[in-house]
Amino acid sequence: MIYVNGRYMEEKDAVLSPFDHGFLYGIGVFETFRLYEGCPFLLDWHIERLERALKDLQIEYTVSKHEILEMLDKLLKLNDIKDGNARVRLNISAGISDKGFVAQTYDKPTVLCFVNQLKPESLPLQKEGKVLSIRRNTPEGSFRLKSHHYLNNMYAKREIGNDPRVEGIFLTEDGAVAEGIISNVFWRKGRCIYTPSLDTGILDGVTRRFIIENAKDIGLELKTGRYELEALLTADEAWMTNSVLEIIPFTKIEEVNYGSQSGEATSALQLLYKKEIKNMIHEKGGRAWRSTQ
Amino acid sequence: MIYVNGRYMEEKDAVLSPFDHGFLYGIGVFETFRLYEGCPFLLDWHIERLERALKDLQIEYTVSKHEILEMLDKLLKLNDIKDGNARVRLNISAGISDKGFVAQTYDKPTVLCFVNQLKPESLPLQKEGKVLSIRRNTPEGSFRLKSHHYLNNMYAKREIGNDPRVEGIFLTEDGAVAEGIISNVFWRKGRCIYTPSLDTGILDGVTRRFIIENAKDIGLELKTGRYELEALLTADEAWMTNSVLEIIPFTKIEEVNYGSQSGEATSALQLLYKKEIKNMIHEKGGRAWRSTQ
């Protein structure tokens, strides 16, 4: 069952208009995040990023945290996801416009939400990195949106194939490390963590933000910038982040081995991340849906 | 009335699934072209470009010219476009996939076709060019597709506004002339025509191809390449092309005036273009739909 513009329905019954500019022109954005026992982690930051994107696209929609939480609770129940562990895509697109391709504000957006059961034990605990030959294309506007514009990622996915143990790593046109196909990329050298800066055209990942804002708590410095591939390949350890896979080590990138286990920084950050998730679950008592179990 | 996957229906009844990857990931391409008295001009080249794009996106769909012509005839009748003058969008997207974001071949594409009455007399005969501050972002793959990825164009449209007499001109990241928001750009200096080469990341326009393949017939040389803005701004004349507006002069770009009329090359190419259209109409006897008038 999914949510479409205020109603809940079977996937097969869900329809939208081909005149939705989210379809015709890709004017749509989404957030992907994870529910832990029914609780959405870092939801405020996801909402913040979504609001910034909607403003940038001139899509008029007030994101209400309360409504989202209610929507998620209902979707968990309707989809019978008893343990409350799920992957969510909240998708907001421009909606129908009869004005054709002109500069405009979109005031009747299409709001969709899908929730899929997530088996944490099925998720990869580490990845091998492949440096992509296809380069990260430049963002469409002043910053990268998590938008319907996924062709660059699709070509990259095709280059590395569908092995879930492998992640492709984009370089920018001029060879700087950018991001993964579905992740942000980090590494440690000595006592400092490095990750590409947003001006490389990468997505402002929410888990990336968690690490940037918490690195000092594990006694490490953190720098963002434009780094050559060499820096990544000569690091002491490297890892990738996204909201569903969380923080997972690269065991290997190209011919460089980083060791089969999480390195010092990766482990410390994983612990910190898990602790925050526990706090969240504890605080929220596993959401209202538990009361109906 | 529009065409959707083999059926004809009212716009308001036309629906597609939110799980169409043309929506979720922008994996969809389209052709825009013009009907003259029911005849689609340069249809073979549009089909050629569409087939190349579908192959690139691994969308399995055999484009049948015969079926397209039948579809167009029917849409003209159903929409009561008596004079057969229309603007067409033929749109093919990946279709529904339950495999999520993985490398895949799409074998159940969504095929849509919209036809809108076109009043030739309502079309602008000339434009003013504005050099955009937003730069043309790099293509998602090895060449620019006419795809659902239109955000870069949308931001550009917002920069210049909706005045139909104005066209925005993109430069590449490193300042070379690229293309218009909805057009390709040409200029003449002395006895030579210039237009940006495809490696600037621009769309391989069909009208652009017409000019490249016919310039010699009007006694002018033609060169493609990477050109600085200076070259365009010091030209003897400049013009823009797309399948709907055909070939129209820039009277002015920024502070440079090129004269209020079409220049020598623009006029000669317009004549050639109109002649080819007449030949097409004459050859095809204005399509079968005329016989039912």
XYZ file of C-alpha atoms in Angstrom:
586
model
C 0.000 0.000 0.000
C 1.253 3.478 -0.727
C 0.292 7.068 0.035
C -0.758 9.309 -2.850
C -1.944 12.878 -2.259
C -3.775 12.206 0.991
C -5.072 8.734 0.170
C -3.779 5.229 0.791
C -4.045 2.638 -1.980
C -2.647 -0.507 -3.492
C 0.470 0.049 -5.618
C -1.390 -1.179 -8.700
C -4.129 1.394 -8.185
C -1.768 4.317 -7.737
C -1.796 6.625 -10.735
C -0.565 10.040 -11.674
C -1.043 12.209 -14.725
C 1.458 12.175 -17.587
C 1.133 15.959 -17.422
C 2.799 15.939 -14.012
C 5.965 18.001 -14.545
C 7.686 15.518 -12.261
C 7.268 13.146 -15.207
C 7.576 15.374 -18.277
C 10.523 17.441 -17.003
C 11.821 15.522 -13.966
C 10.761 18.338 -11.626
C 10.494 16.268 -8.487
C 12.572 15.492 -5.403
C 12.578 12.758 -2.827
C 14.015 11.684 0.486
C 15.033 8.158 1.289
C 15.323 7.294 4.971
C 15.052 4.417 7.355
C 12.590 3.502 10.093
C 13.956 1.748 13.158
C 11.108 0.107 15.105
C 8.843 2.617 13.440
C 11.046 5.630 14.205
C 12.464 7.696 11.284
C 16.105 8.528 12.048
C 17.345 12.104 11.475
C 13.894 13.006 10.117
C 14.381 16.705 10.914
C 17.446 16.879 8.665
C 15.639 15.033 5.884
C 12.754 17.491 6.169
C 15.193 20.407 6.159
C 16.832 19.155 2.942
C 13.416 18.486 1.366
C 12.177 21.988 2.204
C 15.299 23.548 0.718
C 14.774 21.543 -2.481
C 11.064 22.396 -2.742
C 11.884 26.083 -2.340
C 14.531 25.809 -5.031
C 12.048 24.174 -7.419
C 9.265 26.635 -6.520
C 7.050 23.739 -5.454
C 4.632 25.060 -2.830
C 4.223 22.396 -0.163
C 4.429 22.747 3.605
C 6.208 19.709 4.994
C 4.523 18.850 8.296
C 6.535 16.538 10.503
C 3.373 15.515 12.311
C 1.667 14.514 9.050
C 4.713 12.563 7.907
C 4.853 10.632 11.177
C 1.155 9.817 10.902
C 1.616 8.769 7.271
C 4.524 6.493 8.214
C 2.632 4.887 11.080
C -0.309 4.190 8.830
C 1.865 2.792 6.028
C 3.651 0.475 8.458
C 0.302 -0.895 9.613
C -1.218 -1.130 6.150
C 1.854 -2.960 4.891
C 1.944 -5.141 7.975
C 5.550 -4.287 8.785
C 5.365 -5.517 12.343
C 8.939 -4.857 13.429
C 8.758 -1.296 12.098
C 12.028 -1.675 10.201
C 11.561 -0.139 6.809
C 12.974 1.895 3.983
C 10.955 4.971 2.983
C 10.799 7.056 -0.181
C 8.941 10.321 0.317
C 8.508 11.850 -3.143
C 7.191 15.297 -3.977
C 6.879 16.339 -7.611
C 5.668 19.484 -9.316
C 2.242 18.103 -10.186
C 0.092 18.882 -13.196
C 0.589 22.156 -15.004
C -1.266 23.183 -18.142
C 1.141 26.021 -18.772
C 3.718 23.947 -20.605
C 7.438 24.574 -20.137
C 7.490 28.060 -18.610
C 8.934 29.502 -15.433
C 6.230 28.936 -12.816
C 5.356 28.130 -9.244
C 3.801 24.735 -8.687
C 0.975 24.877 -6.165
C -0.606 21.463 -6.667
C 2.306 19.072 -6.093
C 2.019 15.283 -6.169
C 2.995 13.771 -2.808
C 3.816 10.069 -2.730
C 5.220 7.843 -0.026
C 6.369 4.227 -0.349
C 7.431 2.069 2.590
C 9.275 -1.216 2.100
C 10.082 -3.784 4.763
C 13.779 -3.737 5.522
C 15.625 -6.801 6.779
C 18.703 -5.238 8.440
C 20.448 -8.582 8.348
C 20.113 -8.579 4.543
C 22.087 -5.374 4.148
C 25.758 -5.541 3.127
C 28.174 -4.817 5.983
C 30.975 -3.707 3.716
C 31.583 -2.849 0.098
C 34.224 -2.944 -2.562
C 34.675 0.353 -4.357
C 35.143 0.713 -8.112
C 36.251 4.037 -9.526
C 33.820 4.790 -12.343
C 35.009 5.801 -15.777
C 31.793 7.787 -16.276
C 32.209 11.116 -14.537
C 29.755 12.792 -12.183
C 27.817 15.244 -14.324
C 27.469 18.774 -12.982
C 24.330 19.647 -10.993
C 21.393 21.157 -12.860
C 21.247 24.199 -10.578
C 23.328 25.803 -7.835
C 23.419 22.655 -5.725
C 22.763 18.938 -6.235
C 19.160 17.936 -5.540
C 18.008 14.435 -4.688
C 15.746 14.688 -7.719
C 14.205 12.561 -10.456
C 17.360 13.298 -12.470
C 19.006 9.895 -12.080
C 20.352 9.093 -15.554
C 23.988 9.809 -14.577
C 23.590 7.358 -11.678
C 21.864 4.847 -13.992
C 24.761 4.840 -16.457
C 27.136 4.380 -13.528
C 25.074 1.491 -12.168
C 25.281 -0.132 -15.553
C 29.049 0.289 -15.569
C 29.513 -1.628 -12.286
C 26.491 -3.952 -12.505
C 24.079 -5.039 -9.789
C 26.380 -6.810 -7.337
C 25.192 -5.464 -3.944
C 28.750 -5.809 -2.570
C 30.077 -3.211 -4.997
C 29.673 0.572 -5.035
C 30.775 2.829 -7.862
C 32.737 5.967 -7.007
C 32.341 9.025 -9.231
C 35.130 11.436 -9.972
C 34.344 14.950 -11.152
C 35.099 15.976 -14.736
C 38.522 17.219 -13.603
C 39.337 14.091 -11.580
C 38.464 15.026 -8.001
C 36.756 12.433 -5.796
C 32.991 13.147 -5.799
C 30.559 10.607 -4.391
C 29.247 7.085 -4.745
C 26.354 6.151 -7.009
C 24.128 5.906 -3.942
C 26.372 7.223 -1.202
C 28.832 9.786 0.101
C 32.469 8.812 0.506
C 34.856 9.350 3.441
C 38.381 8.330 4.371
C 40.869 8.765 7.232
C 44.568 9.500 7.016
C 46.315 9.687 10.358
C 44.151 11.692 12.756
C 42.022 13.416 10.123
C 38.867 12.413 8.259
C 38.362 13.697 4.729
C 35.278 13.954 2.522
C 34.583 15.835 -0.718
C 33.107 19.315 -0.329
C 29.684 20.196 -1.763
C 31.300 22.342 -4.468
C 32.356 19.117 -6.186
C 28.661 18.928 -7.129
C 27.766 16.084 -4.782
C 24.591 15.495 -2.798
C 24.451 16.941 0.699
C 23.881 13.544 2.315
C 22.112 13.410 5.677
C 24.393 10.645 7.013
C 27.310 12.698 5.644
C 26.043 15.594 7.770
C 25.872 13.303 10.817
C 29.537 12.422 10.435
C 30.646 16.000 9.777
C 28.794 17.182 12.890
C 30.018 14.324 15.101
C 33.603 13.602 14.013
C 35.001 15.682 16.896
C 33.179 13.412 19.365
C 35.439 10.573 18.316
C 38.560 12.705 18.680
C 39.270 13.181 14.998
C 39.592 16.247 12.854
C 37.471 16.460 9.710
C 38.172 18.325 6.503
C 36.084 18.764 3.375
C 37.565 19.799 0.037
C 38.501 18.804 -3.476
C 40.782 15.781 -3.274
C 42.556 13.765 -5.938
C 41.894 10.018 -6.155
C 45.408 9.492 -4.802
C 44.285 10.798 -1.412
C 41.529 8.188 -1.190
C 43.742 5.367 -2.413
C 46.481 6.121 0.114
C 44.135 6.491 3.099
C 44.317 4.360 6.247
C 40.635 3.456 5.898
C 37.647 4.451 3.765
C 33.912 4.165 4.102
C 30.594 5.101 2.475
C 27.390 6.451 3.934
C 23.734 6.635 3.063
C 20.542 6.671 5.099
C 19.676 3.038 4.467
C 23.099 1.324 4.638
C 24.260 3.759 7.348
C 28.071 3.764 7.620
C 29.910 0.840 5.970
C 33.599 0.312 5.267
C 35.226 -0.123 1.914
C 37.332 -3.257 2.268
C 38.936 -2.474 -1.048
C 38.904 0.281 -3.694
C 40.348 -0.765 -7.011
C 43.587 -2.560 -6.065
C 43.940 -0.975 -2.640
C 43.004 -3.084 0.366
C 41.914 -1.345 3.558
C 41.501 -4.495 5.660
C 38.512 -6.768 6.073
C 37.104 -5.028 9.157
C 35.885 -1.511 9.898
C 38.824 0.736 10.635
C 39.207 2.838 13.754
C 37.110 5.814 12.563
C 34.486 3.717 10.811
C 33.921 1.626 13.965
C 33.745 4.636 16.252
C 31.277 6.387 13.971
C 29.179 3.240 13.604
C 28.972 2.992 17.407
C 27.983 6.628 17.698
C 25.353 6.235 14.994
C 23.864 3.112 16.607
C 23.808 4.859 19.981
C 21.861 7.790 18.540
C 19.381 5.403 16.960
C 18.857 3.661 20.302
C 18.344 6.998 22.015
C 15.778 7.952 19.403
C 13.849 4.684 19.772
C 13.974 4.924 23.538
C 12.819 8.524 23.538
C 9.942 7.854 21.193
C 8.930 4.523 22.723
C 8.961 2.919 19.313
C 6.145 5.136 17.982
C 2.437 4.835 18.464
C 2.114 1.811 16.174
C 3.669 -0.393 18.876
C 0.714 0.246 21.111
C -1.529 -1.602 18.702
C 0.639 -4.781 18.569
C -7.221 13.618 -26.717
C -3.906 11.888 -26.351
C -2.352 8.524 -27.147
C -1.250 6.295 -24.254
C 0.156 2.809 -24.870
C -2.082 1.940 -27.824
C -5.233 3.738 -26.657
C -6.669 7.173 -27.261
C -8.211 9.066 -24.352
C -9.048 12.437 -22.892
C -6.107 14.175 -21.229
C -7.879 14.049 -17.870
C -8.273 10.273 -18.150
C -4.660 9.621 -19.033
C -2.746 8.024 -16.180
C 0.548 6.330 -15.590
C 2.045 4.540 -12.626
C 4.242 6.369 -10.119
C 6.483 3.309 -10.422
C 7.261 4.236 -14.019
C 11.014 4.825 -14.019
C 10.336 7.705 -16.381
C 8.858 9.355 -13.288
C 10.969 8.047 -10.405
C 14.340 8.381 -12.165
C 13.636 10.519 -15.240
C 14.392 7.590 -17.560
C 12.402 8.832 -20.530
C 13.007 10.613 -23.810
C 10.863 12.538 -26.235
C 10.775 14.111 -29.648
C 9.090 17.392 -30.404
C 8.252 18.044 -34.015
C 5.826 19.894 -36.213
C 3.035 18.814 -38.549
C 2.466 20.883 -41.678
C -0.964 20.121 -43.136
C -0.751 16.843 -41.320
C 2.773 16.001 -42.505
C 5.561 15.543 -39.916
C 8.711 17.296 -41.210
C 12.052 15.452 -40.997
C 10.283 12.563 -39.220
C 12.972 10.077 -40.286
C 15.644 12.100 -38.463
C 13.458 12.407 -35.370
C 12.925 8.652 -35.390
C 16.661 8.105 -35.847
C 17.453 10.273 -32.809
C 14.701 8.605 -30.771
C 15.984 5.115 -31.610
C 19.520 6.095 -30.637
C 18.237 7.409 -27.301
C 16.103 4.332 -26.590
C 19.083 2.109 -27.293
C 21.224 4.190 -24.963
C 18.621 3.878 -22.186
C 18.074 0.148 -22.841
C 14.387 0.808 -23.454
C 13.134 -1.906 -25.795
C 10.706 -0.330 -28.240
C 10.581 -0.657 -32.014
C 9.719 2.723 -33.468
C 7.457 2.087 -36.475
C 7.129 5.045 -38.796
C 3.883 3.640 -40.124
C 2.388 3.402 -36.623
C 3.503 6.931 -35.800
C 1.892 8.320 -38.946
C -1.341 6.489 -38.148
C -1.209 7.756 -34.575
C -0.692 11.332 -35.769
C -3.514 11.153 -38.278
C -5.870 9.840 -35.622
C -4.807 12.454 -33.083
C -5.343 15.254 -35.602
C -8.870 14.012 -36.236
C -9.697 13.346 -32.586
C -8.465 16.815 -31.663
C -10.267 18.360 -34.630
C -7.128 20.060 -35.937
C -8.556 20.680 -39.373
C -5.625 22.488 -40.953
C -3.229 19.764 -39.787
C -0.823 22.319 -38.326
C 0.310 21.034 -34.969
C 3.078 20.585 -32.453
C 3.741 16.992 -31.378
C 5.430 15.490 -28.325
C 6.155 11.790 -28.735
C 7.308 10.544 -25.335
C 8.732 7.126 -24.495
C 9.664 6.337 -20.910
C 11.074 3.269 -19.227
C 7.751 2.056 -17.853
C 7.086 0.215 -14.616
C 9.857 -1.810 -13.060
C 9.591 -3.640 -9.764
C 13.328 -4.134 -9.600
C 14.096 -0.794 -8.002
C 17.182 1.184 -8.997
C 19.320 -1.478 -10.702
C 20.929 -1.751 -14.114
C 18.190 -3.267 -16.316
C 16.549 -3.405 -19.693
C 13.087 -1.927 -19.863
C 10.757 -4.040 -22.001
C 7.394 -2.498 -21.107
C 7.894 1.177 -21.953
C 5.188 3.818 -21.649
C 4.458 5.434 -25.029
C 2.603 8.739 -25.029
C 1.810 11.210 -27.800
C 0.298 14.681 -27.437
C -0.721 16.858 -30.381
C -1.471 20.569 -29.967
C -2.927 22.886 -32.575
C -0.287 25.272 -33.820
C -1.110 28.706 -35.162
C 1.988 29.499 -37.288
C 1.073 33.167 -37.258
C 1.353 33.133 -33.449
C 4.971 32.063 -33.488
C 7.716 34.653 -32.955
C 9.622 35.575 -36.142
C 12.698 36.725 -34.320
C 14.195 36.647 -30.873
C 16.434 38.592 -28.587
C 19.203 36.514 -27.033
C 20.278 36.737 -23.384
C 23.484 35.039 -22.304
C 22.552 33.030 -19.227
C 24.560 33.236 -16.040
C 23.553 29.649 -15.221
C 25.835 27.335 -17.172
C 24.814 24.339 -19.241
C 25.290 21.337 -17.001
C 27.181 18.388 -18.447
C 25.183 15.551 -20.051
C 24.270 12.573 -17.900
C 25.874 10.087 -20.289
C 28.091 10.140 -23.354
C 25.802 12.450 -25.292
C 22.927 14.823 -24.517
C 19.500 13.148 -24.669
C 16.223 14.978 -25.177
C 15.131 13.436 -21.900
C 12.946 14.147 -18.881
C 16.037 15.801 -17.353
C 14.956 19.416 -17.778
C 15.874 21.071 -14.477
C 18.903 22.887 -15.962
C 16.601 24.314 -18.647
C 13.988 25.166 -16.007
C 16.428 27.214 -13.944
C 17.499 28.978 -17.143
C 13.900 29.709 -18.070
C 13.415 31.240 -14.650
C 16.477 33.416 -15.177
C 15.119 34.992 -18.383
C 11.379 34.751 -17.651
C 8.525 33.821 -19.967
C 8.725 36.558 -22.613
C 8.287 34.578 -25.882
C 10.495 37.126 -27.687
C 13.531 36.180 -25.609
C 15.735 33.070 -25.718
C 18.417 32.248 -23.171
C 21.823 31.152 -24.424
C 23.848 28.722 -22.316
C 27.601 28.788 -22.084
C 29.494 25.691 -20.993
C 31.210 25.608 -17.588
C 34.416 26.881 -19.234
C 32.675 29.657 -21.176
C 32.178 28.192 -24.652
C 28.902 28.916 -26.479
C 26.607 25.888 -26.003
C 22.926 26.117 -26.951
C 19.676 27.892 -26.269
C 17.226 26.799 -23.580
C 15.011 25.360 -26.315
C 17.177 25.725 -29.388
C 20.508 25.370 -31.143
C 22.510 28.479 -31.961
C 24.243 29.497 -35.218
C 26.049 32.558 -36.536
C 27.792 33.711 -39.730
C 31.053 35.603 -40.026
C 32.032 36.444 -43.579
C 31.427 33.398 -45.772
C 31.343 30.853 -42.969
C 28.593 29.607 -40.660
C 29.532 28.511 -37.166
C 27.722 26.375 -34.586
C 28.871 24.660 -31.385
C 30.023 21.061 -31.755
C 28.275 18.217 -29.932
C 31.233 17.801 -27.561
C 30.124 21.001 -25.847
C 27.395 18.770 -24.411
C 24.542 20.184 -26.481
C 21.544 18.429 -27.979
C 21.924 17.073 -31.500
C 19.045 19.158 -32.854
C 17.201 17.925 -35.939
C 16.890 21.431 -37.421
C 20.571 21.907 -36.565
C 21.275 18.783 -38.648
C 19.219 20.231 -41.528
C 21.423 23.324 -41.592
C 24.671 21.403 -41.265
C 23.676 19.140 -44.168
C 22.395 21.980 -46.368
C 24.722 24.940 -45.743
C 26.730 24.161 -48.866
C 23.572 24.525 -50.969
C 23.507 28.202 -50.097
C 27.187 28.642 -50.929
C 28.501 28.957 -47.419
C 31.053 26.968 -45.496
C 30.034 25.579 -42.121
C 32.210 24.819 -39.133
C 31.369 23.264 -35.770
C 33.600 23.623 -32.742
C 34.083 25.162 -29.316
C 33.761 28.940 -29.679
C 34.099 31.739 -27.166
C 31.157 34.129 -26.684
C 33.216 36.763 -28.464
C 32.819 34.885 -31.728
C 29.027 35.006 -31.464
C 28.951 38.637 -30.393
C 31.158 39.771 -33.305
C 29.265 37.783 -35.958
C 27.578 39.355 -38.988
C 24.306 37.605 -38.117
C 23.032 34.996 -35.660
C 20.006 32.711 -35.470
C 18.408 29.922 -33.483
C 16.744 26.714 -34.568
C 14.273 24.203 -33.237
C 11.668 21.956 -34.823
C 8.717 24.140 -33.898
C 10.085 27.677 -34.439
C 12.193 26.491 -37.404
C 14.978 29.003 -38.185
C 14.620 32.472 -36.659
C 17.097 35.352 -36.410
C 18.451 36.933 -33.275
C 17.908 40.643 -33.754
C 20.043 41.274 -30.722
C 22.202 39.329 -28.238
C 22.996 41.243 -25.094
C 24.091 44.680 -26.380
C 24.945 43.534 -29.877
C 22.461 44.357 -32.631
C 22.377 42.166 -35.716
C 19.719 44.167 -37.592
C 15.966 43.852 -37.491
C 15.659 41.459 -40.444
C 16.989 38.001 -41.201
C 20.545 38.198 -42.405
C 21.808 36.720 -45.669
C 22.367 33.177 -44.378
C 19.264 33.097 -42.195
C 17.054 34.125 -45.110
C 18.616 31.650 -47.526
C 18.245 28.821 -45.013
C 14.656 29.806 -44.230
C 13.849 29.678 -47.954
C 15.477 26.280 -48.279
C 13.627 24.991 -45.238
C 10.250 26.245 -46.471
C 10.909 24.731 -49.905
C 11.608 21.321 -48.351
C 8.398 21.547 -46.350
C 6.426 22.334 -49.482
C 8.020 19.400 -51.291
C 7.109 17.129 -48.388
C 3.477 18.272 -48.349
C 3.227 17.990 -52.102
C 4.771 14.526 -52.121
C 2.542 13.216 -49.383
C -0.601 14.935 -50.612
C -1.207 16.316 -47.151
C -1.674 12.886 -45.582
C -4.634 10.614 -45.594
C -6.593 12.788 -43.095
C -7.242 15.305 -45.838
C -9.243 12.782 -47.736
C -11.835 12.737 -44.989
C -12.344 16.514 -44.989
